[in-house]
Amino acid sequence: MDDFTLVINAGSSSLKFAIYRRHESEQWRFESRGQIEGIGTSPQFSAKDADGHKILDQPARDIKDGRGALDALKQWLRSMYAGSNVLGVGHRVVHGGARYGGPVVITPEILADLRTLTPLAPLHQPHNLDAIDTVSKLLPGVPQVACFDTSFHRTQPPVAQLIPLPWDIRDGGVQRYGFHGLSYEYIATMLPQVAPEIADGRVVVAHLGSGASMCALKNRKSVDTTLSFTALDGLCMGTRPGAVDPGVILYLFQNLGYSPKDVETILYKQSGLLGISGISNDMRDLLASTDPAARLAIDYFVYRAAKEIGGLAAVLGGVDALVFTAGIGENSAEIRKRICEASAWLGIEVDEHANTQRAPRISTEASKVSAWVIPTNEELMIARHTGKLLGLGRASLSLSR
Ligand code: ADP
């Protein structure tokens, strides 16, 4: 009989999952990953095996909500892997607040505590926690682990976590938390292997996906990051603006008459690349477009990235390396090149060939500051944490696919 560890990343309209498998006492192996997208509109259930071959791609109209999606996943697992054991389930949970500086095995008390953090991540936290609740009903007795996007940043000095508002407001939990921590943690674990010469130095990691942020690593620990109290700060993102003068938000309320719900929609869904271009939130569409508004969106994305690199360089007292990761960071040679060129003053020199080949090192030998592309793997990080906390054998969860 085979054992399984499941990794779940539950969002508002999608459920992503990864499956790790162990046959008898063999090592854990990455088995498959997949997603159910379009929950609430036109759900599609797809999965790929460890070699990237499609093993499922079909509409799943019966799925009406998150619970339905987990039910469908359970049925599919049963049909694919009949008679196997799920030993543990690891969840991505966006917010661990100030209290959770690392992953935890879920108990009813912890689940209730995590619900109190919902106002800090209203669009993600409820879905993450509902998935934990549903799994406890669908797979009773199977231990679950919550891995937080915020935990990795709890090593930052107090000054970097501060939001300079009055004490009573700060005391209520208003501080800089940071996000994309599982991605940064994964990159930090990969640095000694991929880039040993800079692994223990001053590194800026750029996680550029539809959500985007940067993290300053010193000795592989987070010392600062661009996202803060919510996932709205810092860089320009697909549909989020990044840093905005708070006075603009006051103006929207006081002078333009927007409601809190309107402003939430504007900030989370209508701004950033989409808001600037009026065309798309997808960098591929913007790069393919000749529309001046698309060009302006890309210019702002690069401008903001370079500006944040400068800020993090100041925090680190200089930079040894810049690492690109996530959808845009891993796949767009053009954006990497433009950000590196805008950061040339730091001593970054791109190697054109290496950059288009997506070689791990994309800077020239002469480059004072090296630049790298390292694909992230948040699911593997969750699987490792889950295995470790549940005593399932950490070392054996080291396969990197
Ligand atoms: P998420 O934050 O949803 O996990 P990803 O890290 O998967 O996002 O990144 C998704 C984004 O990556 C897409 O919206 C798209 O803009 C961008 N992307 C993916 N491939 C490319 C590419 N070849 N060139 C430019 N951008 C890309």
mmCIF file of N, CA, C and O in Angstrom, residues 268-365:
data_model
loop_
_atom_site.group_PDB
_atom_site.id
_atom_site.type_symbol
_atom_site.label_atom_id
_atom_site.label_comp_id
_atom_site.label_asym_id
_atom_site.label_seq_id
_atom_site.Cartn_x
_atom_site.Cartn_y
_atom_site.Cartn_z
ATOM 1 N N TYR A 268 -7.556 45.706 -5.298
ATOM 2 C CA TYR A 268 -7.154 44.305 -5.489
ATOM 3 C C TYR A 268 -7.352 43.813 -6.919
ATOM 4 O O TYR A 268 -6.663 42.915 -7.367
ATOM 5 N N LYS A 269 -8.324 44.421 -7.632
ATOM 6 C CA LYS A 269 -8.702 43.801 -8.918
ATOM 7 C C LYS A 269 -8.584 44.682 -10.155
ATOM 8 O O LYS A 269 -8.617 44.185 -11.265
ATOM 9 N N GLN A 270 -8.487 46.015 -9.962
ATOM 10 C CA GLN A 270 -8.594 46.872 -11.150
ATOM 11 C C GLN A 270 -7.369 47.750 -11.389
ATOM 12 O O GLN A 270 -7.380 48.565 -12.299
ATOM 13 N N SER A 271 -6.356 47.614 -10.571
ATOM 14 C CA SER A 271 -5.218 48.541 -10.678
ATOM 15 C C SER A 271 -3.999 47.844 -11.293
ATOM 16 O O SER A 271 -4.157 46.923 -12.080
ATOM 17 N N GLY A 272 -2.819 48.295 -10.938
ATOM 18 C CA GLY A 272 -1.595 47.656 -11.429
ATOM 19 C C GLY A 272 -1.497 47.649 -12.944
ATOM 20 O O GLY A 272 -1.928 48.585 -13.623
ATOM 21 N N LEU A 273 -0.947 46.562 -13.488
ATOM 22 C CA LEU A 273 -0.745 46.465 -14.939
ATOM 23 C C LEU A 273 -2.068 46.636 -15.688
ATOM 24 O O LEU A 273 -2.130 47.300 -16.721
ATOM 25 N N LEU A 274 -3.133 46.037 -15.118
ATOM 26 C CA LEU A 274 -4.444 46.148 -15.768
ATOM 27 C C LEU A 274 -4.945 47.588 -15.743
ATOM 28 O O LEU A 274 -5.414 48.115 -16.756
ATOM 29 N N GLY A 275 -4.817 48.217 -14.584
ATOM 30 C CA GLY A 275 -5.309 49.587 -14.446
ATOM 31 C C GLY A 275 -4.558 50.554 -15.341
ATOM 32 O O GLY A 275 -5.161 51.449 -15.943
ATOM 33 N N ILE A 276 -3.245 50.405 -15.434
ATOM 34 C CA ILE A 276 -2.454 51.336 -16.253
ATOM 35 C C ILE A 276 -2.737 51.104 -17.732
ATOM 36 O O ILE A 276 -2.948 52.052 -18.499
ATOM 37 N N SER A 277 -2.734 49.831 -18.134
ATOM 38 C CA SER A 277 -2.839 49.541 -19.570
ATOM 39 C C SER A 277 -4.280 49.602 -20.073
ATOM 40 O O SER A 277 -4.524 49.921 -21.239
ATOM 41 N N GLY A 278 -5.221 49.231 -19.192
ATOM 42 C CA GLY A 278 -6.606 49.094 -19.657
ATOM 43 C C GLY A 278 -6.745 47.923 -20.619
ATOM 44 O O GLY A 278 -7.778 47.765 -21.277
ATOM 45 N N ILE A 279 -5.712 47.087 -20.698
ATOM 46 C CA ILE A 279 -5.719 45.988 -21.679
ATOM 47 C C ILE A 279 -5.711 44.635 -20.993
ATOM 48 O O ILE A 279 -6.558 43.778 -21.260
ATOM 49 N N SER A 280 -4.758 44.422 -20.095
ATOM 50 C CA SER A 280 -4.599 43.096 -19.505
ATOM 51 C C SER A 280 -3.758 43.182 -18.245
ATOM 52 O O SER A 280 -2.947 44.097 -18.083
ATOM 53 N N ASN A 281 -3.939 42.182 -17.360
ATOM 54 C CA ASN A 281 -3.054 42.071 -16.204
ATOM 55 C C ASN A 281 -1.925 41.083 -16.483
ATOM 56 O O ASN A 281 -1.094 40.827 -15.630
ATOM 57 N N ASP A 282 -1.931 40.510 -17.678
ATOM 58 C CA ASP A 282 -0.946 39.477 -18.004
ATOM 59 C C ASP A 282 0.221 40.107 -18.764
ATOM 60 O O ASP A 282 0.033 40.696 -19.831
ATOM 61 N N MET A 283 1.415 39.951 -18.198
ATOM 62 C CA MET A 283 2.597 40.566 -18.795
ATOM 63 C C MET A 283 2.818 40.116 -20.240
ATOM 64 O O MET A 283 3.299 40.881 -21.081
ATOM 65 N N ARG A 284 2.430 38.871 -20.554
ATOM 66 C CA ARG A 284 2.614 38.379 -21.930
ATOM 67 C C ARG A 284 1.809 39.219 -22.919
ATOM 68 O O ARG A 284 2.304 39.569 -23.990
ATOM 69 N N ASP A 285 0.572 39.569 -22.547
ATOM 70 C CA ASP A 285 -0.270 40.383 -23.438
ATOM 71 C C ASP A 285 0.350 41.763 -23.623
ATOM 72 O O ASP A 285 0.343 42.321 -24.724
ATOM 73 N N LEU A 286 0.876 42.303 -22.539
ATOM 74 C CA LEU A 286 1.430 43.662 -22.613
ATOM 75 C C LEU A 286 2.701 43.679 -23.458
ATOM 76 O O LEU A 286 2.915 44.589 -24.261
ATOM 77 N N LEU A 287 3.536 42.647 -23.293
ATOM 78 C CA LEU A 287 4.774 42.589 -24.079
ATOM 79 C C LEU A 287 4.471 42.423 -25.565
ATOM 80 O O LEU A 287 5.226 42.883 -26.421
ATOM 81 N N ALA A 288 3.339 41.779 -25.868
ATOM 82 C CA ALA A 288 2.988 41.536 -27.274
ATOM 83 C C ALA A 288 2.270 42.731 -27.902
ATOM 84 O O ALA A 288 2.054 42.762 -29.104
ATOM 85 N N SER A 289 1.903 43.706 -27.073
ATOM 86 C CA SER A 289 1.099 44.817 -27.573
ATOM 87 C C SER A 289 1.970 46.006 -27.989
ATOM 88 O O SER A 289 3.032 46.246 -27.414
ATOM 89 N N THR A 290 1.487 46.757 -28.989
ATOM 90 C CA THR A 290 2.201 47.971 -29.388
ATOM 91 C C THR A 290 1.485 49.219 -28.849
ATOM 92 O O THR A 290 1.904 50.347 -29.110
ATOM 93 N N ASP A 291 0.427 48.987 -28.113
ATOM 94 C CA ASP A 291 -0.357 50.097 -27.553
ATOM 95 C C ASP A 291 0.504 50.890 -26.552
ATOM 96 O O ASP A 291 1.144 50.302 -25.683
ATOM 97 N N PRO A 292 0.523 52.214 -26.660
ATOM 98 C CA PRO A 292 1.343 53.018 -25.736
ATOM 99 C C PRO A 292 0.976 52.779 -24.268
ATOM 100 O O PRO A 292 1.845 52.842 -23.391
ATOM 101 N N ALA A 293 -0.311 52.483 -23.988
ATOM 102 C CA ALA A 293 -0.716 52.247 -22.596
ATOM 103 C C ALA A 293 -0.100 50.950 -22.071
ATOM 104 O O ALA A 293 0.246 50.855 -20.889
ATOM 105 N N ALA A 294 0.054 49.960 -22.940
ATOM 106 C CA ALA A 294 0.703 48.700 -22.532
ATOM 107 C C ALA A 294 2.168 48.977 -22.233
ATOM 108 O O ALA A 294 2.732 48.465 -21.248
ATOM 109 N N ARG A 295 2.778 49.811 -23.073
ATOM 110 C CA ARG A 295 4.197 50.146 -22.852
ATOM 111 C C ARG A 295 4.402 50.912 -21.556
ATOM 112 O O ARG A 295 5.351 50.689 -20.808
ATOM 113 N N LEU A 296 3.455 51.809 -21.277
ATOM 114 C CA LEU A 296 3.539 52.573 -20.033
ATOM 115 C C LEU A 296 3.445 51.637 -18.816
ATOM 116 O O LEU A 296 4.168 51.802 -17.831
ATOM 117 N N ALA A 297 2.554 50.634 -18.904
ATOM 118 C CA ALA A 297 2.397 49.681 -17.797
ATOM 119 C C ALA A 297 3.713 48.935 -17.561
ATOM 120 O O ALA A 297 4.150 48.769 -16.413
ATOM 121 N N ILE A 298 4.350 48.499 -18.645
ATOM 122 C CA ILE A 298 5.628 47.774 -18.500
ATOM 123 C C ILE A 298 6.706 48.720 -17.950
ATOM 124 O O ILE A 298 7.478 48.353 -17.058
ATOM 125 N N ASP A 299 6.721 49.937 -18.479
ATOM 126 C CA ASP A 299 7.723 50.922 -18.001
ATOM 127 C C ASP A 299 7.570 51.123 -16.496
ATOM 128 O O ASP A 299 8.554 51.175 -15.765
ATOM 129 N N TYR A 300 6.312 51.246 -16.035
ATOM 130 C CA TYR A 300 6.094 51.482 -14.600
ATOM 131 C C TYR A 300 6.506 50.255 -13.787
ATOM 132 O O TYR A 300 7.126 50.381 -12.724
ATOM 133 N N PHE A 301 6.182 49.059 -14.294
ATOM 134 C CA PHE A 301 6.544 47.819 -13.600
ATOM 135 C C PHE A 301 8.065 47.762 -13.385
ATOM 136 O O PHE A 301 8.548 47.481 -12.289
ATOM 137 N N VAL A 302 8.802 48.068 -14.449
ATOM 138 C CA VAL A 302 10.273 48.011 -14.383
ATOM 139 C C VAL A 302 10.809 49.130 -13.484
ATOM 140 O O VAL A 302 11.699 48.910 -12.643
ATOM 141 N N TYR A 303 10.235 50.312 -13.636
ATOM 142 C CA TYR A 303 10.655 51.485 -12.853
ATOM 143 C C TYR A 303 10.519 51.202 -11.357
ATOM 144 O O TYR A 303 11.432 51.419 -10.562
ATOM 145 N N ARG A 304 9.347 50.661 -10.987
ATOM 146 C CA ARG A 304 9.055 50.372 -9.581
ATOM 147 C C ARG A 304 9.983 49.286 -9.041
ATOM 148 O O ARG A 304 10.425 49.342 -7.893
ATOM 149 N N ALA A 305 10.245 48.271 -9.915
ATOM 150 C CA ALA A 305 11.132 47.173 -9.497
ATOM 151 C C ALA A 305 12.524 47.726 -9.209
ATOM 152 O O ALA A 305 13.129 47.429 -8.166
ATOM 153 N N ALA A 306 13.027 48.563 -10.128
ATOM 154 C CA ALA A 306 14.369 49.124 -9.943
ATOM 155 C C ALA A 306 14.428 49.983 -8.689
ATOM 156 O O ALA A 306 15.420 49.974 -7.942
ATOM 157 N N LYS A 307 13.359 50.740 -8.439
ATOM 158 C CA LYS A 307 13.310 51.611 -7.269
ATOM 159 C C LYS A 307 13.343 50.789 -5.973
ATOM 160 O O LYS A 307 14.043 51.140 -5.014
ATOM 161 N N GLU A 308 12.606 49.678 -5.952
ATOM 162 C CA GLU A 308 12.600 48.829 -4.754
ATOM 163 C C GLU A 308 13.948 48.142 -4.565
ATOM 164 O O GLU A 308 14.404 47.951 -3.434
ATOM 165 N N ILE A 309 14.592 47.754 -5.670
ATOM 166 C CA ILE A 309 15.922 47.132 -5.549
ATOM 167 C C ILE A 309 16.865 48.131 -4.885
ATOM 168 O O ILE A 309 17.639 47.773 -3.987
ATOM 169 N N GLY A 310 16.773 49.388 -5.307
ATOM 170 C CA GLY A 310 17.610 50.430 -4.691
ATOM 171 C C GLY A 310 17.359 50.533 -3.193
ATOM 172 O O GLY A 310 18.288 50.609 -2.389
ATOM 173 N N GLY A 311 16.085 50.505 -2.805
ATOM 174 C CA GLY A 311 15.726 50.607 -1.385
ATOM 175 C C GLY A 311 16.254 49.418 -0.590
ATOM 176 O O GLY A 311 16.818 49.587 0.499
ATOM 177 N N LEU A 312 16.089 48.224 -1.144
ATOM 178 C CA LEU A 312 16.547 47.031 -0.426
ATOM 179 C C LEU A 312 18.077 46.976 -0.385
ATOM 180 O O LEU A 312 18.660 46.488 0.591
ATOM 181 N N ALA A 313 18.708 47.505 -1.435
ATOM 182 C CA ALA A 313 20.181 47.569 -1.442
ATOM 183 C C ALA A 313 20.654 48.444 -0.287
ATOM 184 O O ALA A 313 21.642 48.128 0.400
ATOM 185 N N ALA A 314 19.932 49.528 -0.041
ATOM 186 C CA ALA A 314 20.295 50.423 1.074
ATOM 187 C C ALA A 314 20.135 49.688 2.408
ATOM 188 O O ALA A 314 20.980 49.792 3.299
ATOM 189 N N VAL A 315 19.045 48.943 2.520
ATOM 190 C CA VAL A 315 18.804 48.175 3.765
ATOM 191 C C VAL A 315 19.928 47.169 4.001
ATOM 192 O O VAL A 315 20.388 46.977 5.132
ATOM 193 N N LEU A 316 20.361 46.527 2.915
ATOM 194 C CA LEU A 316 21.389 45.481 3.029
ATOM 195 C C LEU A 316 22.807 46.053 3.133
ATOM 196 O O LEU A 316 23.747 45.318 3.422
ATOM 197 N N GLY A 317 22.941 47.352 2.866
ATOM 198 C CA GLY A 317 24.279 47.955 2.837
ATOM 199 C C GLY A 317 25.086 47.478 1.648
ATOM 200 O O GLY A 317 26.298 47.255 1.742
ATOM 201 N N GLY A 318 24.395 47.284 0.507
ATOM 202 C CA GLY A 318 25.032 46.779 -0.714
ATOM 203 C C GLY A 318 24.412 45.444 -1.092
ATOM 204 O O GLY A 318 23.745 44.825 -0.270
ATOM 205 N N VAL A 319 24.629 45.068 -2.354
ATOM 206 C CA VAL A 319 24.020 43.821 -2.839
ATOM 207 C C VAL A 319 25.078 42.949 -3.494
ATOM 208 O O VAL A 319 25.940 43.448 -4.212
ATOM 209 N N ASP A 320 25.005 41.641 -3.241
ATOM 210 C CA ASP A 320 25.895 40.698 -3.920
ATOM 211 C C ASP A 320 25.203 40.038 -5.098
ATOM 212 O O ASP A 320 25.862 39.659 -6.061
ATOM 213 N N ALA A 321 23.872 39.880 -5.000
ATOM 214 C CA ALA A 321 23.174 39.170 -6.079
ATOM 215 C C ALA A 321 21.703 39.546 -6.136
ATOM 216 O O ALA A 321 21.104 39.941 -5.140
ATOM 217 N N LEU A 322 21.164 39.386 -7.349
ATOM 218 C CA LEU A 322 19.744 39.603 -7.599
ATOM 219 C C LEU A 322 19.196 38.298 -8.178
ATOM 220 O O LEU A 322 19.787 37.745 -9.114
ATOM 221 N N VAL A 323 18.105 37.796 -7.594
ATOM 222 C CA VAL A 323 17.527 36.525 -8.052
ATOM 223 C C VAL A 323 16.113 36.775 -8.552
ATOM 224 O O VAL A 323 15.311 37.409 -7.859
ATOM 225 N N PHE A 324 15.806 36.273 -9.751
ATOM 226 C CA PHE A 324 14.451 36.380 -10.295
ATOM 227 C C PHE A 324 13.717 35.063 -10.145
ATOM 228 O O PHE A 324 14.292 33.996 -10.387
ATOM 229 N N THR A 325 12.433 35.153 -9.774
ATOM 230 C CA THR A 325 11.625 33.943 -9.703
ATOM 231 C C THR A 325 10.159 34.266 -9.973
ATOM 232 O O THR A 325 9.796 35.421 -10.172
ATOM 233 N N ALA A 326 9.310 33.213 -10.022
ATOM 234 C CA ALA A 326 7.854 33.276 -10.288
ATOM 235 C C ALA A 326 7.573 33.579 -11.770
ATOM 236 O O ALA A 326 8.512 33.792 -12.549
ATOM 237 N N GLY A 327 6.274 33.585 -12.118
ATOM 238 C CA GLY A 327 5.846 33.613 -13.525
ATOM 239 C C GLY A 327 6.607 34.564 -14.434
ATOM 240 O O GLY A 327 7.167 34.151 -15.448
ATOM 241 N N ILE A 328 6.666 35.845 -14.082
ATOM 242 C CA ILE A 328 7.360 36.824 -14.926
ATOM 243 C C ILE A 328 8.872 36.669 -14.750
ATOM 244 O O ILE A 328 9.634 36.646 -15.734
ATOM 245 N N GLY A 329 9.307 36.533 -13.512
ATOM 246 C CA GLY A 329 10.746 36.429 -13.223
ATOM 247 C C GLY A 329 11.401 35.226 -13.875
ATOM 248 O O GLY A 329 12.546 35.295 -14.322
ATOM 249 N N GLU A 330 10.674 34.122 -13.964
ATOM 250 C CA GLU A 330 11.251 32.907 -14.543
ATOM 251 C C GLU A 330 11.140 32.880 -16.064
ATOM 252 O O GLU A 330 11.953 32.246 -16.736
ATOM 253 N N ASN A 331 10.091 33.544 -16.593
ATOM 254 C CA ASN A 331 9.784 33.346 -18.017
ATOM 255 C C ASN A 331 10.052 34.527 -18.934
ATOM 256 O O ASN A 331 10.071 34.350 -20.146
ATOM 257 N N SER A 332 10.230 35.713 -18.392
ATOM 258 C CA SER A 332 10.389 36.850 -19.294
ATOM 259 C C SER A 332 11.824 37.394 -19.291
ATOM 260 O O SER A 332 12.226 38.172 -18.411
ATOM 261 N N ALA A 333 12.588 36.992 -20.307
ATOM 262 C CA ALA A 333 13.962 37.482 -20.451
ATOM 263 C C ALA A 333 13.957 38.998 -20.616
ATOM 264 O O ALA A 333 14.845 39.709 -20.119
ATOM 265 N N GLU A 334 12.931 39.507 -21.305
ATOM 266 C CA GLU A 334 12.833 40.935 -21.594
ATOM 267 C C GLU A 334 12.707 41.753 -20.292
ATOM 268 O O GLU A 334 13.422 42.744 -20.099
ATOM 269 N N ILE A 335 11.810 41.317 -19.415
ATOM 270 C CA ILE A 335 11.612 42.059 -18.162
ATOM 271 C C ILE A 335 12.859 41.931 -17.279
ATOM 272 O O ILE A 335 13.302 42.908 -16.666
ATOM 273 N N ARG A 336 13.450 40.739 -17.218
ATOM 274 C CA ARG A 336 14.688 40.579 -16.425
ATOM 275 C C ARG A 336 15.759 41.536 -16.929
ATOM 276 O O ARG A 336 16.426 42.229 -16.151
ATOM 277 N N LYS A 337 15.907 41.566 -18.242
ATOM 278 C CA LYS A 337 16.942 42.417 -18.844
ATOM 279 C C LYS A 337 16.694 43.887 -18.501
ATOM 280 O O LYS A 337 17.613 44.618 -18.088
ATOM 281 N N ARG A 338 15.439 44.293 -18.627
ATOM 282 C CA ARG A 338 15.131 45.706 -18.373
ATOM 283 C C ARG A 338 15.359 46.077 -16.909
ATOM 284 O O ARG A 338 15.848 47.162 -16.601
ATOM 285 N N ILE A 339 15.001 45.171 -15.999
ATOM 286 C CA ILE A 339 15.213 45.469 -14.574
ATOM 287 C C ILE A 339 16.713 45.502 -14.272
ATOM 288 O O ILE A 339 17.193 46.384 -13.548
ATOM 289 N N CYS A 340 17.453 44.569 -14.851
ATOM 290 C CA CYS A 340 18.908 44.571 -14.627
ATOM 291 C C CYS A 340 19.540 45.840 -15.194
ATOM 292 O O CYS A 340 20.418 46.447 -14.561
ATOM 293 N N GLU A 341 19.098 46.239 -16.381
ATOM 294 C CA GLU A 341 19.660 47.457 -16.990
ATOM 295 C C GLU A 341 19.343 48.692 -16.140
ATOM 296 O O GLU A 341 20.186 49.571 -15.975
ATOM 297 N N ALA A 342 18.120 48.707 -15.593
ATOM 298 C CA ALA A 342 17.757 49.843 -14.744
ATOM 299 C C ALA A 342 18.541 49.819 -13.428
ATOM 300 O O ALA A 342 18.576 50.818 -12.708
ATOM 301 N N SER A 343 19.149 48.670 -13.113
ATOM 302 C CA SER A 343 19.932 48.539 -11.874
ATOM 303 C C SER A 343 21.430 48.467 -12.175
ATOM 304 O O SER A 343 22.217 48.031 -11.312
ATOM 305 N N ALA A 344 21.805 48.891 -13.377
ATOM 306 C CA ALA A 344 23.216 48.795 -13.788
ATOM 307 C C ALA A 344 24.121 49.579 -12.849
ATOM 308 O O ALA A 344 25.288 49.222 -12.637
ATOM 309 N N TRP A 345 23.600 50.657 -12.261
ATOM 310 C CA TRP A 345 24.396 51.501 -11.361
ATOM 311 C C TRP A 345 24.940 50.703 -10.166
ATOM 312 O O TRP A 345 25.950 51.070 -9.572
ATOM 313 N N LEU A 346 24.236 49.557 -9.853
ATOM 314 C CA LEU A 346 24.706 48.736 -8.735
ATOM 315 C C LEU A 346 25.888 47.855 -9.141
ATOM 316 O O LEU A 346 26.546 47.264 -8.291
ATOM 317 N N GLY A 347 26.102 47.758 -10.462
ATOM 318 C CA GLY A 347 27.164 46.890 -10.960
ATOM 319 C C GLY A 347 26.624 45.583 -11.515
ATOM 320 O O GLY A 347 27.304 44.564 -11.498
ATOM 321 N N ILE A 348 25.357 45.607 -12.013
ATOM 322 C CA ILE A 348 24.782 44.405 -12.630
ATOM 323 C C ILE A 348 24.940 44.516 -14.144
ATOM 324 O O ILE A 348 24.564 45.528 -14.736
ATOM 325 N N GLU A 349 25.480 43.465 -14.747
ATOM 326 C CA GLU A 349 25.650 43.449 -16.199
ATOM 327 C C GLU A 349 25.075 42.134 -16.720
ATOM 328 O O GLU A 349 25.573 41.058 -16.368
ATOM 329 N N VAL A 350 24.030 42.229 -17.535
ATOM 330 C CA VAL A 350 23.364 40.997 -18.007
ATOM 331 C C VAL A 350 24.158 40.340 -19.120
ATOM 332 O O VAL A 350 24.704 41.019 -19.984
ATOM 333 N N ASP A 351 24.217 39.027 -19.090
ATOM 334 C CA ASP A 351 24.759 38.237 -20.190
ATOM 335 C C ASP A 351 23.561 37.863 -21.074
ATOM 336 O O ASP A 351 22.731 37.038 -20.685
ATOM 337 N N GLU A 352 23.471 38.499 -22.255
ATOM 338 C CA GLU A 352 22.278 38.350 -23.119
ATOM 339 C C GLU A 352 21.959 36.891 -23.403
ATOM 340 O O GLU A 352 20.814 36.467 -23.338
ATOM 341 N N HIS A 353 22.999 36.129 -23.742
ATOM 342 C CA HIS A 353 22.781 34.740 -24.123
ATOM 343 C C HIS A 353 22.255 33.937 -22.922
ATOM 344 O O HIS A 353 21.245 33.238 -23.011
ATOM 345 N N ALA A 354 22.950 34.075 -21.796
ATOM 346 C CA ALA A 354 22.532 33.334 -20.592
ATOM 347 C C ALA A 354 21.117 33.734 -20.194
ATOM 348 O O ALA A 354 20.321 32.893 -19.774
ATOM 349 N N ASN A 355 20.795 35.003 -20.373
ATOM 350 C CA ASN A 355 19.463 35.472 -19.987
ATOM 351 C C ASN A 355 18.380 34.847 -20.863
ATOM 352 O O ASN A 355 17.364 34.390 -20.367
ATOM 353 N N THR A 356 18.615 34.795 -22.170
ATOM 354 C CA THR A 356 17.584 34.202 -23.032
ATOM 355 C C THR A 356 17.520 32.688 -22.831
ATOM 356 O O THR A 356 16.471 32.088 -23.027
ATOM 357 N N GLN A 357 18.638 32.087 -22.432
ATOM 358 C CA GLN A 357 18.632 30.630 -22.166
ATOM 359 C C GLN A 357 18.073 30.312 -20.776
ATOM 360 O O GLN A 357 17.952 29.157 -20.406
ATOM 361 N N ARG A 358 17.831 31.343 -19.984
ATOM 362 C CA ARG A 358 17.378 31.178 -18.603
ATOM 363 C C ARG A 358 18.361 30.320 -17.798
ATOM 364 O O ARG A 358 17.961 29.480 -16.990
ATOM 365 N N ALA A 359 19.662 30.538 -18.093
ATOM 366 C CA ALA A 359 20.692 29.827 -17.326
ATOM 367 C C ALA A 359 20.550 30.289 -15.879
ATOM 368 O O ALA A 359 20.161 31.435 -15.661
ATOM 369 N N PRO A 360 20.909 29.446 -14.937
ATOM 370 C CA PRO A 360 20.747 29.979 -13.580
ATOM 371 C C PRO A 360 21.456 31.317 -13.408
ATOM 372 O O PRO A 360 20.879 32.251 -12.890
ATOM 373 N N ARG A 361 22.710 31.424 -13.912
ATOM 374 C CA ARG A 361 23.389 32.720 -13.784
ATOM 375 C C ARG A 361 23.207 33.501 -15.078
ATOM 376 O O ARG A 361 23.596 33.035 -16.150
ATOM 377 N N ILE A 362 22.619 34.693 -14.981
ATOM 378 C CA ILE A 362 22.316 35.461 -16.190
ATOM 379 C C ILE A 362 23.144 36.742 -16.280
ATOM 380 O O ILE A 362 22.869 37.600 -17.098
ATOM 381 N N SER A 363 24.162 36.869 -15.423
ATOM 382 C CA SER A 363 25.039 38.050 -15.497
ATOM 383 C C SER A 363 26.400 37.633 -16.042
ATOM 384 O O SER A 363 26.774 36.458 -15.974
ATOM 385 N N THR A 364 27.134 38.604 -16.564
ATOM 386 C CA THR A 364 28.453 38.318 -17.128
ATOM 387 C C THR A 364 29.443 37.989 -15.995
ATOM 388 O O THR A 364 29.189 38.295 -14.829
ATOM 389 N N GLU A 365 30.564 37.400 -16.403
ATOM 390 C CA GLU A 365 31.629 37.098 -15.428
ATOM 391 C C GLU A 365 32.102 38.372 -14.747
ATOM 392 O O GLU A 365 32.452 38.386 -13.570
#
